[in-house]
Amino acid sequence: MALKITVIGTGYLGATHAAAMAELGFEVLALDIVREKIEMLERGETPMYEPGLEELLRRHVAGFEGSSGRLRFTQDWAEVGAFGDVHFVCVNTPQKHGEYACDMSYVESAVASLAPHLTRPALVVGKSTVPVGSADRLARTIAALAPVGEEAELAWNPEFLREGFAVQDTLHPDRIVVGVRSERAETLLRQVYETPVAEGTPFVVTDFPTAELVKTSANSFLATKISFINAMAEVCEAADGDVAKLAEAIGYDDRIGKKFLRAGIGFGGGCLPKDIRAFMARAGELGADQALTFLREIDSVNMRQRGRMVELARQELGGGSFLGKRIAVLGATFKPDSDDVRDSPALNVAGQIHLQGGQVTVYDPKGMENARRLFPTLGYADSALDAVRGADAVLHLTEWREFRDLDPAALGEVATDRLILDGRNALDPELWRKAGWTYRAMGRPTA
Ligand SMILES: NC(=O)c1ccc[n+]([C@@H]2O[C@H](COP(=O)([O-])OP(=O)(O)OC[C@H]3O[C@@H](n4cnc5c(N)ncnc54)[C@H](O)[C@@H]3O)[C@@H](O)[C@H]2O)c1
């Protein structure tokens, strides 16, 4: 009989995973503790912007004309326990307030709520990003609380989806990693992922700690690559080099590769920053902190870029204060094709300039609502053109396609000064300079 799947936590990861599981043909029941999220999802609306996700939901959410009806939602833990053969835990694991460590309370609470309802054989599969050692502890919670006893088991299956590509990444992952303690757990997960594995996705079977570490080490590697090129941008600036050319040239070496080598204001979002900090904190607990001290430098290179962008703007505006200056900020989300503004470098830069007296007007294609909620005192405009109207400087801080497609001549008509600062090294300098703009970017020569 086909497996029945539940998904616990319907945020960026869980909502996508639930819809993808329905797309793969499974009956899915998803739970979240936030009622409004569940109500939205039941209406076929996503609580976040993710390309293709709403369409996927509507193909499967029960109640839509023509939908498969395979995806339902609930807030009832007993219903979840009674329904599922495989339960995916997809709740948030943020940074603890005031320290680097990961706040595991949401995962712990979800597992503690679920376990007493495991009255039939079930596999609980953790997908959240957690400190190494968590799965072992959670397995003991399940063993202590599940009425079905040993027939309830845990596995760890870290998630590598990228916001903006979440649907594609979930349906066609580049690898599937499962930390398991039994053949039964592996067999169940092979059944769940039968379709992508048949398409050629590698299926890597490990123990618990390795599965947990794969995720945090992958994020640490990516963070390192970004901070590496940003450090090179700092050196290029000091030496009058061009970091874009440097990145192109080193990227031809296929041991290095071209990806993630665009210098700019650095990484942010709900994952990379908190994951590398939690990794350092956990390594400290394990007595392996020396191995990860380099991540402290990666973090500090990254955070420094935001301040460097503010200073570049100040310098290009004459070196004095931002008082009375009008600044257009293009981009609010931490990356394009998402509405996620968690720890967004763009909003951080906008906020710093605002706090220093600049009149900041932000425009973002999808992140306006979230940005307004987080930074209500910034100015907001309904279009890039409106944001740029009257601006003394334009800061390009999130690399949306819409911004690459802007017409510099048309923007030049409405700006007070034609000064564009490209915080993502993603615009075409020639195009902007031809339209009379002064183009500046981090790690690039002035002309
Ligand atoms: N967003 C990504 O791109 C991404 C990628 C890979 C891994 N991850 C990891 O996945 C996890 C979830 O991330 P996210 O971005 O989806 O977070 P999110 O905040 O968007 O979603 C988490 C959801 O869990 C719900 N929740 C919290 N406690 C709960 C509980 N006890 N029971 C049921 N639901 C509960 C919240 O209401 C929320 O809807 C994190 O560990 C994150 O690091 C995220």
XYZ file of C-alpha atoms and ligand atoms in Angstrom:
491
model
C 0.000 0.000 0.000
C 1.177 3.534 -0.738
C 2.873 5.287 2.154
C 1.016 8.028 3.987
C 3.090 11.049 4.791
C 2.772 13.875 7.285
C 4.693 17.131 7.339
C 5.106 19.042 10.597
C 5.810 22.759 10.197
C 4.650 24.386 6.972
C 7.121 27.224 6.450
C 9.494 27.581 3.469
C 10.714 24.025 3.847
C 7.568 22.252 5.070
C 5.007 23.794 2.715
C 7.222 22.971 -0.253
C 7.972 19.464 0.991
C 4.271 18.733 1.607
C 3.258 19.867 -1.883
C 6.165 17.952 -3.445
C 5.242 14.740 -1.615
C 1.682 15.067 -2.963
C 3.134 15.647 -6.433
C 5.120 12.401 -6.063
C 1.798 10.614 -5.494
C 1.578 10.288 -1.711
C -1.372 11.122 0.528
C -0.116 13.990 2.687
C -1.373 15.545 5.916
C 0.460 18.675 7.071
C 0.353 20.371 10.477
C 1.453 23.762 11.732
C 0.878 25.404 15.101
C 0.015 28.721 13.404
C -3.650 28.571 12.454
C -3.436 31.386 9.861
C -0.780 29.460 7.915
C -2.970 26.383 7.797
C -5.984 28.436 6.698
C -3.999 30.090 3.914
C -2.635 26.776 2.674
C -6.140 25.300 2.693
C -7.182 28.139 0.384
C -4.288 27.200 -1.902
C -2.294 30.297 -0.920
C 1.314 30.173 0.258
C 2.388 32.079 3.374
C 5.548 33.033 1.452
C 6.519 33.828 -2.139
C 8.182 30.876 -3.809
C 8.036 30.507 -7.607
C 5.737 27.670 -8.697
C 4.678 26.695 -5.187
C 1.157 28.080 -5.321
C 0.488 26.233 -8.593
C 1.838 23.011 -7.090
C -0.318 23.425 -3.982
C -3.454 24.019 -6.000
C -2.789 20.895 -7.994
C -3.071 18.847 -4.805
C -4.872 20.680 -1.970
C -8.175 18.967 -1.285
C -11.145 21.096 -2.320
C -9.766 22.613 -5.531
C -11.481 21.783 -8.747
C -9.306 19.369 -10.648
C -6.886 18.879 -7.751
C -5.680 15.421 -6.787
C -7.021 16.029 -3.270
C -3.942 14.289 -1.886
C -2.853 17.193 0.349
C -4.753 18.110 3.510
C -3.967 20.224 6.576
C -4.720 19.916 10.263
C -3.805 21.194 13.706
C -4.674 17.924 15.421
C -1.642 15.895 16.568
C -3.741 12.779 17.176
C -4.902 12.886 13.562
C -1.283 13.180 12.416
C -0.206 10.220 14.575
C -3.054 8.059 13.338
C -2.496 8.998 9.673
C 1.205 8.800 8.945
C 3.658 6.060 8.068
C 6.395 8.672 7.654
C 6.399 11.996 9.546
C 8.698 14.765 8.287
C 9.693 17.327 10.900
C 10.294 20.656 9.127
C 10.059 23.240 11.923
C 12.355 26.225 12.384
C 15.707 26.120 14.208
C 16.660 29.782 14.674
C 19.690 31.241 16.454
C 19.193 31.601 20.210
C 18.797 35.155 21.419
C 22.082 36.537 22.642
C 24.210 33.527 21.711
C 25.480 31.614 18.697
C 23.816 28.305 19.530
C 20.792 26.887 17.748
C 17.399 27.163 19.458
C 16.148 23.581 19.396
C 12.953 24.295 21.326
C 10.697 24.148 18.237
C 12.042 20.778 17.116
C 11.914 19.410 20.645
C 8.364 20.638 21.110
C 7.240 19.180 17.764
C 8.726 15.763 18.552
C 7.311 15.820 22.092
C 3.855 16.667 20.692
C 3.989 13.970 18.036
C 5.560 11.041 19.919
C 2.664 10.322 22.342
C 0.413 9.913 19.273
C 2.614 7.336 17.564
C 0.201 4.469 18.127
C 1.179 2.601 14.970
C 4.512 1.787 13.325
C 6.044 4.995 12.019
C 9.256 6.625 10.864
C 9.855 10.169 12.112
C 12.222 11.960 9.725
C 13.975 15.128 10.819
C 14.600 17.634 8.010
C 15.332 20.751 10.045
C 18.963 21.856 10.251
C 20.150 20.877 13.720
C 23.373 20.706 15.740
C 25.138 17.343 15.462
C 23.993 15.054 18.259
C 20.357 16.230 18.184
C 19.028 13.181 16.333
C 20.466 10.824 18.921
C 18.712 12.780 21.692
C 15.409 13.002 19.790
C 15.474 9.263 19.100
C 15.531 8.737 22.857
C 12.534 11.071 23.301
C 10.592 9.055 20.745
C 11.565 5.768 22.383
C 10.402 7.080 25.757
C 7.090 8.576 24.601
C 5.770 6.531 21.652
C 3.000 4.099 22.679
C 4.012 1.788 19.812
C 7.487 1.384 21.327
C 10.337 0.253 19.065
C 8.121 0.350 16.012
C 8.457 4.129 16.092
C 11.866 5.141 14.808
C 13.836 8.238 13.835
C 15.862 9.071 10.722
C 17.630 12.289 9.707
C 17.243 13.627 6.189
C 18.751 17.129 5.864
C 17.272 19.472 3.301
C 19.335 21.355 0.723
C 16.632 23.323 -1.107
C 17.395 26.889 -2.140
C 14.709 29.529 -1.683
C 13.729 30.748 -5.124
C 14.270 27.223 -6.518
C 12.530 25.319 -3.727
C 10.004 23.462 -5.891
C 12.598 22.356 -8.427
C 15.108 21.450 -5.706
C 12.539 19.411 -3.778
C 11.205 17.497 -6.766
C 14.638 17.021 -8.362
C 17.220 17.235 -5.558
C 20.921 17.051 -6.441
C 21.392 14.482 -3.649
C 19.377 12.820 -0.911
C 21.158 12.181 2.378
C 19.626 9.914 4.992
C 20.978 9.155 8.435
C 19.421 5.888 9.554
C 19.791 3.234 12.227
C 17.933 0.372 10.588
C 17.297 -1.276 7.243
C 13.613 -0.627 7.729
C 14.222 3.131 7.960
C 16.387 3.064 4.822
C 13.794 1.010 2.925
C 10.997 3.420 3.858
C 13.037 6.421 2.732
C 13.965 4.687 -0.515
C 10.226 4.238 -1.085
C 9.538 7.920 -0.367
C 12.264 9.063 -2.769
C 11.783 6.373 -5.380
C 10.979 8.870 -8.170
C 13.988 11.203 -7.816
C 16.323 8.235 -7.224
C 15.007 6.609 -10.420
C 15.814 9.893 -12.207
C 19.405 9.543 -11.049
C 19.554 11.538 -7.814
C 22.319 10.059 -5.638
C 21.047 8.503 -2.389
C 23.646 8.703 0.363
C 23.085 6.560 3.445
C 24.919 7.547 6.633
C 24.689 7.439 10.404
C 22.946 10.223 12.385
C 25.935 12.476 13.110
C 27.198 12.404 9.530
C 23.754 13.284 8.143
C 23.524 16.232 10.537
C 27.064 17.347 9.699
C 26.566 17.147 5.914
C 24.100 20.024 6.089
C 26.097 22.334 8.339
C 29.349 21.624 6.511
C 27.750 22.277 3.105
C 26.486 25.642 4.375
C 29.881 26.429 5.879
C 31.573 25.700 2.553
C 29.185 27.982 0.661
C 29.591 30.741 3.232
C 33.361 30.374 2.947
C 33.253 30.723 -0.822
C 31.212 33.926 -0.601
C 33.383 35.458 2.091
C 36.513 34.406 0.186
C 35.537 36.424 -2.871
C 34.427 39.340 -0.686
C 37.811 39.308 1.018
C 39.390 39.343 -2.469
C 37.193 42.361 -3.279
C 38.657 44.187 -0.304
C 42.186 43.412 -1.514
C 41.282 44.391 -5.092
C 40.068 47.743 -3.855
C 43.250 48.339 -1.910
C 45.390 47.335 -4.914
C 43.243 48.820 -7.703
C 42.340 45.396 -9.072
C 39.005 44.218 -10.464
C 37.342 41.461 -8.459
C 34.848 40.637 -11.232
C 37.691 39.834 -13.646
C 39.555 38.007 -10.901
C 36.469 35.843 -10.179
C 36.024 35.101 -13.875
C 39.650 34.108 -14.231
C 39.868 31.845 -11.173
C 36.444 30.378 -11.987
C 37.778 28.784 -15.192
C 39.694 26.405 -12.944
C 37.147 23.658 -12.503
C 38.521 22.804 -9.081
C 37.349 26.288 -8.069
C 34.312 26.766 -10.311
C 32.411 29.912 -11.202
C 29.492 29.689 -8.804
C 29.179 31.752 -5.641
C 32.068 33.970 -6.695
C 30.237 37.243 -7.153
C 31.546 39.807 -4.700
C 29.002 42.008 -2.979
C 27.280 42.777 0.283
C 27.374 39.135 1.337
C 25.046 36.423 2.477
C 22.046 36.596 4.786
C 18.693 34.891 5.113
C 17.265 32.416 7.571
C 19.958 29.758 7.073
C 23.616 30.512 6.312
C 24.384 33.047 9.075
C 22.649 31.164 11.880
C 23.868 27.782 10.644
C 27.565 28.665 10.675
C 27.196 30.234 14.137
C 25.352 27.195 15.506
C 28.066 24.988 13.976
C 30.806 26.933 15.803
C 28.851 26.780 19.067
C 28.322 23.038 18.743
C 31.969 22.392 17.831
C 32.867 24.270 21.015
C 30.680 21.954 23.093
C 32.345 18.973 21.444
C 35.840 20.292 22.136
C 36.511 20.742 18.405
C 36.221 24.541 18.368
C 39.719 25.024 16.909
C 38.612 23.231 13.753
C 35.997 25.894 13.092
C 37.633 29.108 14.251
C 37.955 30.023 10.545
C 34.146 30.341 10.433
C 34.382 33.253 12.844
C 36.456 35.056 10.195
C 34.003 34.011 7.445
C 31.173 35.510 9.498
C 33.063 38.695 10.200
C 34.143 39.195 6.545
C 30.480 38.751 5.650
C 29.073 41.166 8.203
C 31.775 43.726 7.313
C 30.490 43.983 3.717
C 27.284 45.661 4.885
C 29.238 48.414 6.602
C 31.558 48.707 3.598
C 28.558 49.307 1.348
C 27.363 52.090 3.655
C 30.846 53.636 3.567
C 31.053 53.363 -0.223
C 27.749 55.245 -0.436
C 28.944 57.896 2.005
C 32.193 58.354 0.120
C 30.468 58.653 -3.277
C 28.022 61.190 -1.833
C 30.876 63.488 -0.886
C 32.179 61.890 2.290
C 30.033 63.736 4.821
C 26.862 62.767 6.585
C 23.777 61.212 5.036
C 21.593 63.996 6.458
C 19.361 65.396 3.748
C 20.476 62.779 1.191
C 17.870 60.775 -0.655
C 18.817 57.164 -1.204
C 16.933 54.701 -3.400
C 17.412 51.073 -2.352
C 16.610 48.445 -4.961
C 16.009 45.168 -3.166
C 14.902 44.188 0.322
C 14.989 40.388 0.305
C 18.172 38.470 1.139
C 18.163 36.973 -2.353
C 16.068 37.276 -5.525
C 12.947 35.179 -6.243
C 11.991 35.086 -2.583
C 10.075 37.335 -0.194
C 12.348 36.334 2.678
C 13.885 39.303 4.501
C 15.366 37.363 7.431
C 18.817 38.834 8.160
C 18.752 40.529 4.762
C 21.968 42.414 3.915
C 19.909 44.799 1.734
C 17.641 45.865 4.585
C 20.578 46.018 6.969
C 22.327 48.534 4.668
C 19.071 50.473 4.150
C 18.503 50.554 7.912
C 22.044 51.767 8.688
C 21.777 54.645 6.212
C 18.346 55.553 7.558
C 19.664 55.577 11.144
C 22.429 57.924 10.002
C 19.898 60.443 8.735
C 19.516 59.433 5.077
C 16.047 59.444 3.530
C 15.820 55.887 2.285
C 13.190 54.637 -0.141
C 13.071 50.893 -0.726
C 11.530 48.963 -3.575
C 11.488 45.167 -3.896
C 9.425 43.063 -6.320
C 8.162 40.611 -3.654
C 9.574 41.552 -0.269
C 7.718 44.812 0.455
C 5.238 43.449 2.963
C 7.835 41.583 5.027
C 10.261 44.515 4.815
C 7.609 46.981 6.020
C 6.857 44.740 8.968
C 10.527 44.523 9.964
C 11.563 48.128 9.181
C 8.367 50.207 9.366
C 10.263 53.504 9.523
C 11.945 53.175 6.093
C 10.270 54.757 3.072
C 8.770 52.423 0.479
C 7.862 52.928 -3.187
C 5.664 50.877 -5.492
C 8.195 50.630 -8.312
C 11.892 50.993 -8.986
C 11.173 54.188 -10.919
C 9.284 55.694 -7.972
C 12.043 54.725 -5.556
C 14.658 56.394 -7.782
C 12.625 59.591 -8.302
C 14.603 62.433 -6.728
C 17.372 60.146 -5.433
C 20.942 61.366 -4.899
C 22.167 57.765 -5.086
C 20.721 54.407 -6.116
C 21.868 51.282 -4.251
C 21.339 47.937 -5.984
C 21.271 45.459 -3.093
C 19.326 42.344 -4.211
C 20.017 40.910 -7.663
C 16.458 40.605 -9.016
C 16.197 40.124 -12.781
C 13.801 43.113 -12.820
C 16.707 45.350 -11.765
C 19.052 44.020 -14.444
C 16.326 44.783 -16.985
C 15.877 48.399 -15.859
C 16.479 51.120 -18.424
C 19.269 53.317 -16.993
C 18.278 56.181 -19.314
C 14.698 56.243 -18.043
C 15.872 56.107 -14.427
C 18.380 58.865 -15.158
C 15.499 61.142 -16.167
C 13.955 60.992 -12.689
C 17.036 60.727 -10.429
C 18.562 63.863 -8.958
C 22.068 62.464 -9.438
C 23.090 59.607 -11.693
C 24.993 57.619 -9.093
C 24.481 53.834 -9.006
C 26.206 51.639 -6.421
C 25.969 47.975 -7.303
C 26.108 45.976 -4.081
C 25.792 42.712 -6.001
C 28.132 43.210 -8.953
C 25.223 42.116 -11.117
C 24.469 45.137 -13.307
C 26.235 45.884 -16.576
C 28.600 48.794 -15.821
C 28.904 49.746 -19.512
C 25.160 50.114 -19.938
C 24.850 52.418 -16.942
C 27.926 54.462 -17.762
C 26.694 54.952 -21.334
C 23.474 56.418 -19.919
C 25.516 58.956 -17.964
C 25.619 57.208 -14.618
C 28.573 56.978 -12.283
C 28.764 53.215 -11.635
C 30.531 51.926 -8.520
C 30.719 48.435 -7.143
C 32.692 46.760 -4.404
C 36.085 45.526 -5.536
C 35.860 47.185 -8.959
C 37.891 50.029 -10.433
C 36.190 53.422 -10.626
C 35.975 53.650 -14.418
N 14.292 28.001 4.157
C 15.246 27.294 3.559
O 15.703 27.640 2.472
C 15.798 26.041 4.201
C 16.601 25.196 3.433
C 17.125 24.041 4.027
C 16.899 23.799 5.374
N 16.143 24.665 6.107
C 15.902 24.355 7.507
O 14.555 23.927 7.625
C 14.006 24.327 8.871
C 12.752 25.144 8.637
O 13.110 26.333 7.958
P 12.015 27.275 7.287
O 12.788 28.297 6.544
O 11.012 26.465 6.593
O 11.377 27.935 8.604
P 9.965 28.677 8.729
O 10.090 29.549 9.934
O 9.582 29.265 7.416
O 8.939 27.496 9.025
C 8.887 26.773 10.209
C 7.414 26.421 10.490
O 7.353 25.546 11.605
C 6.226 25.890 12.394
N 6.401 25.379 13.742
C 7.180 25.847 14.753
N 7.086 25.071 15.840
C 6.234 24.072 15.519
C 5.735 22.959 16.235
N 6.115 22.703 17.491
N 4.867 22.141 15.613
C 4.482 22.379 14.344
N 4.927 23.416 13.611
C 5.791 24.262 14.203
C 6.195 27.404 12.314
O 4.908 27.898 12.640
C 6.569 27.623 10.844
O 5.426 27.668 10.008
C 15.129 25.074 9.583
O 15.831 24.180 10.402
C 16.018 25.532 8.457
O 17.342 25.755 8.873
C 15.567 25.765 5.536
